[in-house]
CSV table of C-alpha atoms in Angstrom, one decimal:
chain,number,residue,atom,x,y,z
A,71,MET,CA,47.7,26.6,101.7
A,72,ALA,CA,44.7,26.1,103.9
A,73,VAL,CA,43.6,29.3,105.7
A,74,SER,CA,41.4,29.1,108.8
A,75,ARG,CA,38.5,31.5,109.3
A,76,GLU,CA,40.5,33.2,112.1
A,77,GLN,CA,43.6,33.7,109.9
A,78,LEU,CA,41.4,35.0,107.1
A,79,MET,CA,39.7,37.5,109.5
A,80,THR,CA,43.1,38.7,110.9
A,81,ALA,CA,44.4,39.3,107.4
A,82,ALA,CA,41.2,41.0,106.4
A,83,ILE,CA,41.4,43.3,109.4
A,84,GLN,CA,45.0,44.3,108.5
A,85,HIS,CA,44.1,45.0,104.9
A,86,LEU,CA,40.9,46.9,105.8
A,87,ASN,CA,42.8,49.1,108.1
A,88,ARG,CA,45.0,50.1,105.1
A,89,ASP,CA,42.1,50.2,102.6
A,90,PRO,CA,38.6,50.3,104.4
A,91,THR,CA,36.8,50.1,101.0
A,92,ALA,CA,38.5,47.0,99.8
A,93,SER,CA,36.3,44.6,97.8
A,94,MET,CA,36.0,40.9,98.5
A,95,ALA,CA,38.3,40.3,95.4
A,96,GLU,CA,40.9,42.7,96.9
A,97,LEU,CA,40.6,41.1,100.3
A,98,ALA,CA,41.0,37.6,98.8
A,99,GLU,CA,44.1,38.7,96.9
A,100,ALA,CA,45.6,40.4,100.0
A,101,VAL,CA,45.1,37.2,102.0
A,102,GLY,CA,46.5,35.1,99.2
A,103,ILE,CA,43.5,33.1,98.5
A,104,SER,CA,40.9,32.9,95.7
A,105,ARG,CA,37.6,34.7,95.8
A,106,ALA,CA,35.9,31.3,95.8
A,107,THR,CA,37.8,30.3,99.0
A,108,LEU,CA,36.9,33.6,100.7
A,109,HIS,CA,33.2,33.1,99.7
A,110,ARG,CA,33.2,29.7,101.2
A,111,HIS,CA,33.9,31.4,104.6
A,112,PHE,CA,31.8,34.5,104.0
A,113,THR,CA,29.1,34.7,101.3
A,114,SER,CA,29.3,38.5,101.2
A,115,ARG,CA,31.3,41.5,102.3
A,116,GLU,CA,28.5,42.4,104.7
A,117,GLU,CA,28.8,38.9,106.3
A,118,LEU,CA,32.5,39.4,106.7
A,119,MET,CA,32.1,42.9,108.2
A,120,VAL,CA,29.4,41.6,110.6
A,121,ALA,CA,31.8,38.8,111.8
A,122,LEU,CA,34.6,41.4,112.2
A,123,GLY,CA,32.1,43.6,114.1
A,124,GLN,CA,31.2,40.8,116.5
A,125,CYS,CA,34.9,40.3,117.2
A,126,ALA,CA,35.4,44.0,117.8
A,127,TYR,CA,32.4,44.1,120.1
A,128,ASP,CA,33.7,41.1,122.0
A,129,GLN,CA,36.9,43.0,122.6
A,130,TRP,CA,34.9,46.1,123.5
A,131,GLU,CA,33.1,44.1,126.2
A,132,ARG,CA,36.3,42.6,127.5
A,133,VAL,CA,37.8,46.1,127.8
A,134,GLN,CA,34.8,47.2,129.8
A,135,LEU,CA,35.0,44.2,132.1
A,136,ALA,CA,38.8,44.6,132.6
A,137,ALA,CA,38.3,48.3,133.3
A,138,GLY,CA,35.6,47.6,135.9
A,139,VAL,CA,33.2,49.9,134.2
A,140,THR,CA,30.0,48.5,135.9
A,141,GLU,CA,31.6,48.4,139.3
A,142,ALA,CA,33.1,51.9,139.1
A,143,VAL,CA,29.6,53.4,138.5
A,144,SER,CA,28.9,53.1,142.3
A,145,GLY,CA,32.5,53.6,143.3
A,146,SER,CA,34.5,56.5,144.7
A,147,PRO,CA,35.9,59.3,142.5
A,148,PRO,CA,39.4,57.6,142.4
A,149,GLU,CA,37.8,54.3,141.3
A,150,ILE,CA,35.8,56.1,138.6
A,151,GLU,CA,38.9,57.9,137.4
A,152,ARG,CA,40.8,54.7,137.3
A,153,ALA,CA,38.0,53.0,135.3
A,154,LEU,CA,37.9,55.9,132.9
A,155,ALA,CA,41.6,55.7,132.2
A,156,ALA,CA,41.5,51.9,131.8
A,157,LEU,CA,38.5,52.1,129.5
A,158,LEU,CA,40.1,54.8,127.3
A,159,THR,CA,43.3,52.9,127.1
A,160,GLY,CA,41.5,49.7,126.2
A,161,LEU,CA,39.4,51.5,123.6
A,162,ILE,CA,42.5,52.9,122.0
A,163,GLU,CA,43.8,49.3,121.4
A,164,ILE,CA,40.5,48.3,119.8
A,165,ALA,CA,40.4,51.4,117.6
A,166,ASP,CA,43.9,50.7,116.5
A,167,GLU,CA,43.1,47.0,115.7
A,168,TYR,CA,39.6,47.5,114.3
A,169,GLY,CA,39.9,51.1,113.1
A,170,PHE,CA,38.2,50.5,109.8
A,171,GLY,CA,35.1,49.5,111.7
A,172,LEU,CA,34.6,52.8,113.4
A,173,THR,CA,33.0,54.2,110.2
A,174,ASP,CA,32.1,51.1,108.2
A,175,HIS,CA,28.6,51.3,106.9
A,176,ALA,CA,27.8,47.6,107.5
A,177,MET,CA,28.7,47.9,111.1
A,178,LEU,CA,26.7,51.0,111.5
A,179,VAL,CA,23.4,49.7,110.1
A,180,HIS,CA,23.4,46.0,110.9
A,181,ASP,CA,20.5,45.5,113.5
A,182,GLU,CA,22.3,42.9,115.7
A,183,LEU,CA,25.5,44.9,115.8
A,184,ASP,CA,23.6,48.1,116.5
A,185,ARG,CA,21.7,46.5,119.4
A,186,ARG,CA,25.0,45.2,120.8
A,187,ALA,CA,26.8,48.6,120.4
A,188,GLN,CA,23.9,50.3,122.2
A,189,ALA,CA,24.1,47.9,125.1
A,190,LEU,CA,27.8,48.4,125.4
A,191,GLU,CA,27.5,52.2,125.1
A,192,GLU,CA,24.9,52.2,127.9
A,193,ARG,CA,27.5,50.8,130.3
A,194,GLU,CA,29.8,53.6,129.3
A,195,LEU,CA,27.1,56.2,129.6
A,196,ALA,CA,26.5,55.1,133.2
A,197,LEU,CA,30.3,55.5,133.9
A,198,PHE,CA,30.4,58.9,132.3
A,199,ALA,CA,27.3,60.0,134.3
A,200,ALA,CA,29.0,58.8,137.5
A,201,ALA,CA,32.1,60.7,136.5
A,202,GLN,CA,30.0,63.8,136.1
A,203,ARG,CA,28.3,63.4,139.5
A,204,ALA,CA,31.8,62.8,141.0
A,205,GLY,CA,33.0,66.1,139.5
A,206,LEU,CA,35.5,64.3,137.2
A,207,LEU,CA,33.7,65.4,134.0
A,208,ARG,CA,31.7,68.5,133.3
A,209,ALA,CA,28.1,68.0,134.4
A,210,ASP,CA,26.8,70.7,132.0
A,211,LEU,CA,27.4,68.5,129.0
A,212,PRO,CA,24.9,65.8,127.9
A,213,VAL,CA,26.3,62.4,128.7
A,214,ARG,CA,25.7,61.2,125.2
A,215,TRP,CA,27.8,64.1,124.0
A,216,VAL,CA,30.6,62.9,126.3
A,217,SER,CA,30.3,59.4,124.8
A,218,SER,CA,30.4,60.9,121.3
A,219,THR,CA,33.5,62.8,122.2
A,220,VAL,CA,35.2,59.5,123.1
A,221,TYR,CA,34.1,58.1,119.7
A,222,GLY,CA,35.5,61.1,117.9
A,223,LEU,CA,38.8,60.7,119.7
A,224,LEU,CA,39.0,57.1,118.6
A,225,VAL,CA,38.4,58.1,115.0
A,226,ALA,CA,41.2,60.7,115.4
A,227,VAL,CA,43.4,58.0,116.8
A,228,ARG,CA,42.8,55.8,113.8
A,229,GLU,CA,43.4,58.6,111.3
A,230,SER,CA,46.4,60.0,113.1
A,231,LEU,CA,48.1,56.6,113.3
A,232,ARG,CA,47.2,55.8,109.7
A,233,ARG,CA,48.8,59.1,108.5
A,234,GLY,CA,51.7,58.8,110.9
A,235,ASP,CA,50.9,62.1,112.5
A,236,ILE,CA,51.5,60.8,116.1
A,237,ALA,CA,53.7,58.1,117.6
A,238,ARG,CA,51.8,55.1,118.8
A,239,ARG,CA,53.4,55.3,122.2
A,240,ASP,CA,51.9,58.8,122.7
A,241,VAL,CA,48.3,57.8,121.9
A,242,PRO,CA,47.1,56.9,125.4
A,243,ARG,CA,48.4,60.1,126.9
A,244,LEU,CA,47.0,62.2,124.1
A,245,VAL,CA,43.6,60.6,124.3
A,246,ILE,CA,43.3,60.7,128.1
A,247,GLU,CA,44.6,64.3,128.4
A,248,THR,CA,42.4,65.5,125.6
A,249,PHE,CA,39.3,63.7,127.0
A,250,LEU,CA,39.8,64.9,130.6
A,251,HIS,CA,41.3,68.3,130.0
A,252,GLY,CA,40.5,69.3,126.4
A,253,ALA,CA,42.8,71.2,124.0
A,254,SER,CA,42.5,74.5,125.8
A,255,HIS,CA,45.3,75.8,128.0
A,256,ARG,CA,42.9,77.9,130.2
A,257,GLY,CA,43.4,77.0,133.8
A,258,ASP,CA,46.9,75.6,133.3
A,259,SER,CA,48.6,78.6,134.9
């Protein structure tokens, strides 16, 4: 059976989400191909992880574009709030599909991926700062902390779904509510 690079990457993503530490041999077995065939497509696990990282970052960028992140920075508070909700919802989908990549070492230390992640994060930082100025997010928190909070929520999504702690249909509401309102009930009266 001939397996295309895209099919191989899709199967690898599915397996890595179940077992993020899978070796190339385990990935080849999970895909149903030999290690030699896998190595014809990717010479190393790092090369595979970088290719998967590029795909994840392509999706991250598409989510930002669809959410109107750049345009919302100079928009009204309702436009900023809509962009925030759309961004968070889109990021949830990416975290669900590429969850293993949120904490994979190769994706965290590869120079090209790091530069791309920083550029994508800068767009979001601008949106979060605009949300702070508009009174939608707390202005007393460093904007990078706000961004790190989103990242932490995405890791929580991955782990909660993996363990079956939450229903997939509840994830967008849980993330948006937690991000915008926290876990405290103060002020809910």
